N, C-alpha and C. Protein backbone atom coordinates (compact mmCIF):
# COMPACT_ATOMS: atom_id res chain seq x y z
N MET A 1 0.86 -1.16 0.00
CA MET A 1 0.00 0.00 0.00
C MET A 1 0.91 1.23 0.00
N PRO A 2 0.68 2.16 -0.92
CA PRO A 2 1.49 3.38 -0.95
C PRO A 2 1.30 4.20 0.33
N PHE A 3 2.34 4.96 0.66
CA PHE A 3 2.32 5.72 1.91
C PHE A 3 1.21 6.77 1.90
N ARG A 4 0.92 7.37 0.76
CA ARG A 4 -0.13 8.40 0.70
C ARG A 4 -1.48 7.83 1.09
N ILE A 5 -1.78 6.66 0.59
CA ILE A 5 -3.05 6.02 0.92
C ILE A 5 -3.08 5.67 2.40
N PHE A 6 -1.98 5.11 2.90
CA PHE A 6 -1.90 4.76 4.31
C PHE A 6 -2.10 6.01 5.18
N TYR A 7 -1.44 7.11 4.80
CA TYR A 7 -1.52 8.34 5.56
C TYR A 7 -2.96 8.90 5.56
N ARG A 8 -3.63 8.83 4.42
CA ARG A 8 -5.00 9.32 4.34
C ARG A 8 -5.95 8.47 5.18
N VAL A 9 -5.79 7.15 5.11
CA VAL A 9 -6.65 6.26 5.90
C VAL A 9 -6.39 6.48 7.39
N LEU A 10 -5.12 6.63 7.76
CA LEU A 10 -4.79 6.89 9.16
C LEU A 10 -5.43 8.19 9.63
N GLY A 11 -5.36 9.23 8.80
CA GLY A 11 -5.97 10.51 9.16
C GLY A 11 -7.48 10.42 9.31
N MET A 12 -8.12 9.70 8.38
CA MET A 12 -9.58 9.55 8.47
C MET A 12 -9.98 8.77 9.72
N VAL A 13 -9.23 7.73 10.05
CA VAL A 13 -9.55 6.94 11.24
C VAL A 13 -9.38 7.78 12.49
N LEU A 14 -8.28 8.52 12.57
CA LEU A 14 -8.04 9.35 13.76
C LEU A 14 -9.07 10.48 13.88
N CYS A 15 -9.45 11.08 12.76
CA CYS A 15 -10.49 12.13 12.81
C CYS A 15 -11.83 11.56 13.24
N SER A 16 -12.17 10.39 12.74
CA SER A 16 -13.45 9.80 13.13
C SER A 16 -13.44 9.42 14.61
N ILE A 17 -12.30 8.94 15.11
CA ILE A 17 -12.20 8.64 16.54
C ILE A 17 -12.33 9.91 17.36
N ALA A 18 -11.65 10.97 16.92
CA ALA A 18 -11.70 12.24 17.66
C ALA A 18 -13.13 12.79 17.70
N LEU A 19 -13.82 12.77 16.56
CA LEU A 19 -15.19 13.27 16.53
C LEU A 19 -16.12 12.42 17.39
N THR A 20 -15.96 11.12 17.33
CA THR A 20 -16.80 10.24 18.14
C THR A 20 -16.60 10.48 19.63
N VAL A 21 -15.33 10.60 20.04
CA VAL A 21 -15.04 10.84 21.45
C VAL A 21 -15.54 12.21 21.87
N TYR A 22 -15.40 13.21 21.00
CA TYR A 22 -15.86 14.55 21.36
C TYR A 22 -17.38 14.58 21.55
N PHE A 23 -18.12 13.96 20.62
CA PHE A 23 -19.58 13.96 20.75
C PHE A 23 -20.05 13.14 21.95
N ALA A 24 -19.23 12.15 22.36
CA ALA A 24 -19.61 11.33 23.51
C ALA A 24 -19.27 12.01 24.83
N SER A 25 -18.14 12.74 24.88
CA SER A 25 -17.69 13.26 26.17
C SER A 25 -17.70 14.79 26.27
N HIS A 26 -17.70 15.50 25.16
CA HIS A 26 -17.63 16.96 25.12
C HIS A 26 -16.42 17.50 25.89
N SER A 27 -15.30 16.77 25.80
CA SER A 27 -14.09 17.17 26.50
C SER A 27 -12.91 17.12 25.54
N ILE A 28 -12.26 18.26 25.35
CA ILE A 28 -11.11 18.32 24.44
C ILE A 28 -9.95 17.50 24.99
N GLY A 29 -9.76 17.51 26.29
CA GLY A 29 -8.67 16.73 26.91
C GLY A 29 -8.83 15.24 26.65
N THR A 30 -10.06 14.76 26.79
CA THR A 30 -10.33 13.35 26.52
C THR A 30 -10.10 13.03 25.05
N VAL A 31 -10.48 13.95 24.16
CA VAL A 31 -10.30 13.75 22.72
C VAL A 31 -8.81 13.63 22.40
N VAL A 32 -7.99 14.55 22.96
CA VAL A 32 -6.56 14.53 22.68
C VAL A 32 -5.92 13.25 23.21
N ALA A 33 -6.25 12.88 24.43
CA ALA A 33 -5.66 11.67 25.02
C ALA A 33 -6.07 10.42 24.26
N THR A 34 -7.34 10.31 23.93
CA THR A 34 -7.83 9.13 23.22
C THR A 34 -7.24 9.05 21.81
N THR A 35 -7.16 10.18 21.13
CA THR A 35 -6.62 10.19 19.77
C THR A 35 -5.14 9.83 19.77
N LEU A 36 -4.39 10.34 20.74
CA LEU A 36 -2.97 9.98 20.83
C LEU A 36 -2.79 8.49 21.15
N ALA A 37 -3.63 7.98 22.04
CA ALA A 37 -3.55 6.56 22.37
C ALA A 37 -3.89 5.69 21.16
N CYS A 38 -4.91 6.06 20.42
CA CYS A 38 -5.28 5.30 19.22
C CYS A 38 -4.20 5.40 18.15
N SER A 39 -3.60 6.57 18.02
CA SER A 39 -2.52 6.74 17.07
C SER A 39 -1.35 5.84 17.40
N LEU A 40 -1.00 5.77 18.67
CA LEU A 40 0.09 4.90 19.11
C LEU A 40 -0.24 3.43 18.84
N LEU A 41 -1.46 3.02 19.14
CA LEU A 41 -1.86 1.64 18.90
C LEU A 41 -1.84 1.30 17.40
N LEU A 42 -2.31 2.20 16.56
CA LEU A 42 -2.29 1.96 15.12
C LEU A 42 -0.87 1.85 14.59
N GLN A 43 0.03 2.70 15.08
CA GLN A 43 1.41 2.64 14.64
C GLN A 43 2.09 1.36 15.11
N LEU A 44 1.78 0.92 16.33
CA LEU A 44 2.34 -0.34 16.82
C LEU A 44 1.83 -1.52 15.98
N ALA A 45 0.56 -1.49 15.62
CA ALA A 45 0.01 -2.56 14.79
C ALA A 45 0.66 -2.57 13.40
N TYR A 46 0.90 -1.39 12.84
CA TYR A 46 1.56 -1.29 11.54
C TYR A 46 2.98 -1.84 11.63
N PHE A 47 3.72 -1.45 12.65
CA PHE A 47 5.09 -1.92 12.84
C PHE A 47 5.11 -3.43 13.03
N ALA A 48 4.18 -3.96 13.81
CA ALA A 48 4.11 -5.41 14.03
C ALA A 48 3.78 -6.14 12.73
N SER A 49 2.94 -5.57 11.89
CA SER A 49 2.62 -6.23 10.62
C SER A 49 3.82 -6.24 9.69
N VAL A 50 4.63 -5.18 9.70
CA VAL A 50 5.85 -5.16 8.89
C VAL A 50 6.83 -6.22 9.39
N LEU A 51 6.99 -6.32 10.72
CA LEU A 51 7.86 -7.35 11.27
C LEU A 51 7.35 -8.75 10.93
N LEU A 52 6.05 -8.94 10.94
CA LEU A 52 5.47 -10.23 10.58
C LEU A 52 5.77 -10.57 9.12
N LEU A 53 5.65 -9.58 8.23
CA LEU A 53 5.97 -9.83 6.82
C LEU A 53 7.44 -10.18 6.63
N ILE A 54 8.33 -9.51 7.35
CA ILE A 54 9.74 -9.82 7.25
C ILE A 54 10.02 -11.21 7.78
N TRP A 55 9.40 -11.57 8.90
CA TRP A 55 9.59 -12.91 9.46
C TRP A 55 9.06 -13.98 8.49
N TRP A 56 7.91 -13.70 7.90
CA TRP A 56 7.30 -14.63 6.96
C TRP A 56 8.20 -14.80 5.73
N SER A 57 8.80 -13.71 5.29
CA SER A 57 9.72 -13.78 4.16
C SER A 57 10.92 -14.65 4.50
N GLY A 58 11.42 -14.56 5.72
CA GLY A 58 12.53 -15.40 6.15
C GLY A 58 12.14 -16.87 6.17
N CYS A 59 10.92 -17.17 6.60
CA CYS A 59 10.45 -18.56 6.60
C CYS A 59 10.38 -19.10 5.18
N LEU A 60 9.89 -18.28 4.26
CA LEU A 60 9.82 -18.71 2.86
C LEU A 60 11.21 -18.90 2.28
N SER A 61 12.15 -18.07 2.71
CA SER A 61 13.52 -18.19 2.24
C SER A 61 14.13 -19.51 2.71
N ARG A 62 13.89 -19.84 3.97
CA ARG A 62 14.41 -21.12 4.48
C ARG A 62 13.75 -22.29 3.74
N ALA A 63 12.47 -22.17 3.43
CA ALA A 63 11.79 -23.23 2.68
C ALA A 63 12.39 -23.34 1.28
N GLY A 64 12.76 -22.21 0.69
CA GLY A 64 13.39 -22.24 -0.62
C GLY A 64 14.75 -22.90 -0.58
N HIS A 65 15.50 -22.66 0.50
CA HIS A 65 16.81 -23.31 0.64
C HIS A 65 16.65 -24.81 0.83
N ARG A 66 15.61 -25.22 1.54
CA ARG A 66 15.35 -26.65 1.69
C ARG A 66 15.00 -27.27 0.35
N ALA A 67 14.23 -26.56 -0.46
CA ALA A 67 13.88 -27.07 -1.78
C ALA A 67 15.13 -27.21 -2.65
N GLU A 68 16.06 -26.25 -2.53
CA GLU A 68 17.31 -26.36 -3.28
C GLU A 68 18.12 -27.56 -2.80
N HIS A 69 18.10 -27.81 -1.49
CA HIS A 69 18.84 -28.95 -0.94
C HIS A 69 18.27 -30.25 -1.49
N PHE A 70 16.95 -30.35 -1.52
CA PHE A 70 16.33 -31.56 -2.03
C PHE A 70 16.43 -31.62 -3.56
N GLY A 71 16.79 -30.52 -4.20
CA GLY A 71 17.00 -30.53 -5.64
C GLY A 71 18.22 -31.33 -6.04
N SER A 72 19.09 -31.66 -5.08
CA SER A 72 20.27 -32.46 -5.40
C SER A 72 19.90 -33.92 -5.66
N CYS A 73 18.65 -34.27 -5.55
CA CYS A 73 18.19 -35.63 -5.84
C CYS A 73 18.20 -35.92 -7.33
N LYS A 74 18.50 -34.91 -8.16
CA LYS A 74 18.49 -35.12 -9.61
C LYS A 74 19.49 -36.19 -10.02
N GLU A 75 20.62 -36.25 -9.31
CA GLU A 75 21.64 -37.23 -9.66
C GLU A 75 21.13 -38.64 -9.46
N VAL A 76 20.32 -38.86 -8.45
CA VAL A 76 19.79 -40.17 -8.15
C VAL A 76 18.62 -40.50 -9.06
N GLY A 77 17.89 -39.48 -9.49
CA GLY A 77 16.76 -39.70 -10.37
C GLY A 77 15.46 -39.92 -9.63
N SER A 78 15.39 -39.53 -8.36
CA SER A 78 14.18 -39.75 -7.58
C SER A 78 13.36 -38.48 -7.43
N GLU A 79 13.59 -37.50 -8.24
CA GLU A 79 12.90 -36.22 -8.15
C GLU A 79 11.53 -36.29 -8.80
N PRO A 80 10.51 -35.72 -8.17
CA PRO A 80 9.20 -35.66 -8.81
C PRO A 80 9.25 -34.72 -10.01
N PRO A 81 8.39 -34.89 -11.00
CA PRO A 81 8.47 -34.10 -12.23
C PRO A 81 8.20 -32.61 -12.04
N ASP A 82 7.47 -32.21 -11.00
CA ASP A 82 7.09 -30.81 -10.84
C ASP A 82 7.99 -30.05 -9.86
N LEU A 83 9.14 -30.60 -9.48
CA LEU A 83 10.00 -29.95 -8.50
C LEU A 83 10.54 -28.63 -9.02
N ASP A 84 10.93 -28.57 -10.29
CA ASP A 84 11.46 -27.33 -10.85
C ASP A 84 10.39 -26.24 -10.86
N GLU A 85 9.15 -26.61 -11.20
CA GLU A 85 8.07 -25.64 -11.20
C GLU A 85 7.80 -25.12 -9.79
N ALA A 86 7.81 -25.99 -8.81
CA ALA A 86 7.57 -25.58 -7.42
C ALA A 86 8.70 -24.68 -6.93
N THR A 87 9.95 -24.99 -7.29
CA THR A 87 11.09 -24.17 -6.88
C THR A 87 11.00 -22.80 -7.51
N ASN A 88 10.66 -22.71 -8.79
CA ASN A 88 10.54 -21.42 -9.47
C ASN A 88 9.39 -20.60 -8.89
N GLU A 89 8.29 -21.27 -8.57
CA GLU A 89 7.14 -20.57 -8.00
C GLU A 89 7.47 -20.04 -6.61
N SER A 90 8.15 -20.84 -5.77
CA SER A 90 8.49 -20.36 -4.43
C SER A 90 9.50 -19.24 -4.49
N ALA A 91 10.40 -19.24 -5.47
CA ALA A 91 11.35 -18.14 -5.63
C ALA A 91 10.62 -16.86 -6.03
N GLY A 92 9.61 -16.99 -6.89
CA GLY A 92 8.81 -15.82 -7.27
C GLY A 92 8.03 -15.25 -6.11
N LEU A 93 7.45 -16.13 -5.29
CA LEU A 93 6.72 -15.69 -4.11
C LEU A 93 7.65 -15.02 -3.10
N LEU A 94 8.84 -15.58 -2.95
CA LEU A 94 9.81 -15.01 -2.03
C LEU A 94 10.20 -13.60 -2.47
N GLN A 95 10.45 -13.42 -3.76
CA GLN A 95 10.82 -12.10 -4.28
C GLN A 95 9.67 -11.11 -4.08
N ARG A 96 8.44 -11.55 -4.33
CA ARG A 96 7.29 -10.67 -4.18
C ARG A 96 7.11 -10.26 -2.72
N ASP A 97 7.27 -11.21 -1.79
CA ASP A 97 7.09 -10.91 -0.38
C ASP A 97 8.19 -9.99 0.13
N ARG A 98 9.42 -10.15 -0.35
CA ARG A 98 10.49 -9.25 0.05
C ARG A 98 10.21 -7.84 -0.45
N MET A 99 9.74 -7.72 -1.68
CA MET A 99 9.43 -6.39 -2.23
C MET A 99 8.28 -5.76 -1.46
N LEU A 100 7.30 -6.55 -1.05
CA LEU A 100 6.18 -6.04 -0.27
C LEU A 100 6.66 -5.54 1.08
N ALA A 101 7.51 -6.32 1.75
CA ALA A 101 8.02 -5.91 3.05
C ALA A 101 8.86 -4.63 2.93
N ILE A 102 9.66 -4.53 1.89
CA ILE A 102 10.48 -3.33 1.69
C ILE A 102 9.59 -2.14 1.37
N SER A 103 8.57 -2.33 0.55
CA SER A 103 7.71 -1.21 0.18
C SER A 103 6.92 -0.70 1.38
N LEU A 104 6.65 -1.55 2.36
CA LEU A 104 5.96 -1.10 3.56
C LEU A 104 6.85 -0.24 4.43
N LEU A 105 8.17 -0.46 4.33
CA LEU A 105 9.10 0.32 5.14
C LEU A 105 9.43 1.67 4.53
N LEU A 106 9.30 1.79 3.20
CA LEU A 106 9.66 3.03 2.52
C LEU A 106 8.48 3.98 2.46
N PRO A 107 8.74 5.29 2.58
CA PRO A 107 7.63 6.27 2.50
C PRO A 107 7.13 6.46 1.10
């Protein structure tokens, strides 16, 4: 998701929270405190999701290395016919997930 879209959605969510709290409590102090708390929680959730994507990418990378290790079975001739397709597909998914994780970190 591009940063502009993320920033706009974050702004809309925080404004809607602020308006809801203001109409419920009629207190500016409560609005400021609640909005700051929600902002912190949203940023923590975003950071945790980026870390999850990076961790997931590492798991896929390890799975790709295992597939390469089992690719040495070609000499014996016990390889299933679709192993090359599965290895190419997992490499494509790994590249896509890495690019997604990097794009989430960049503004």
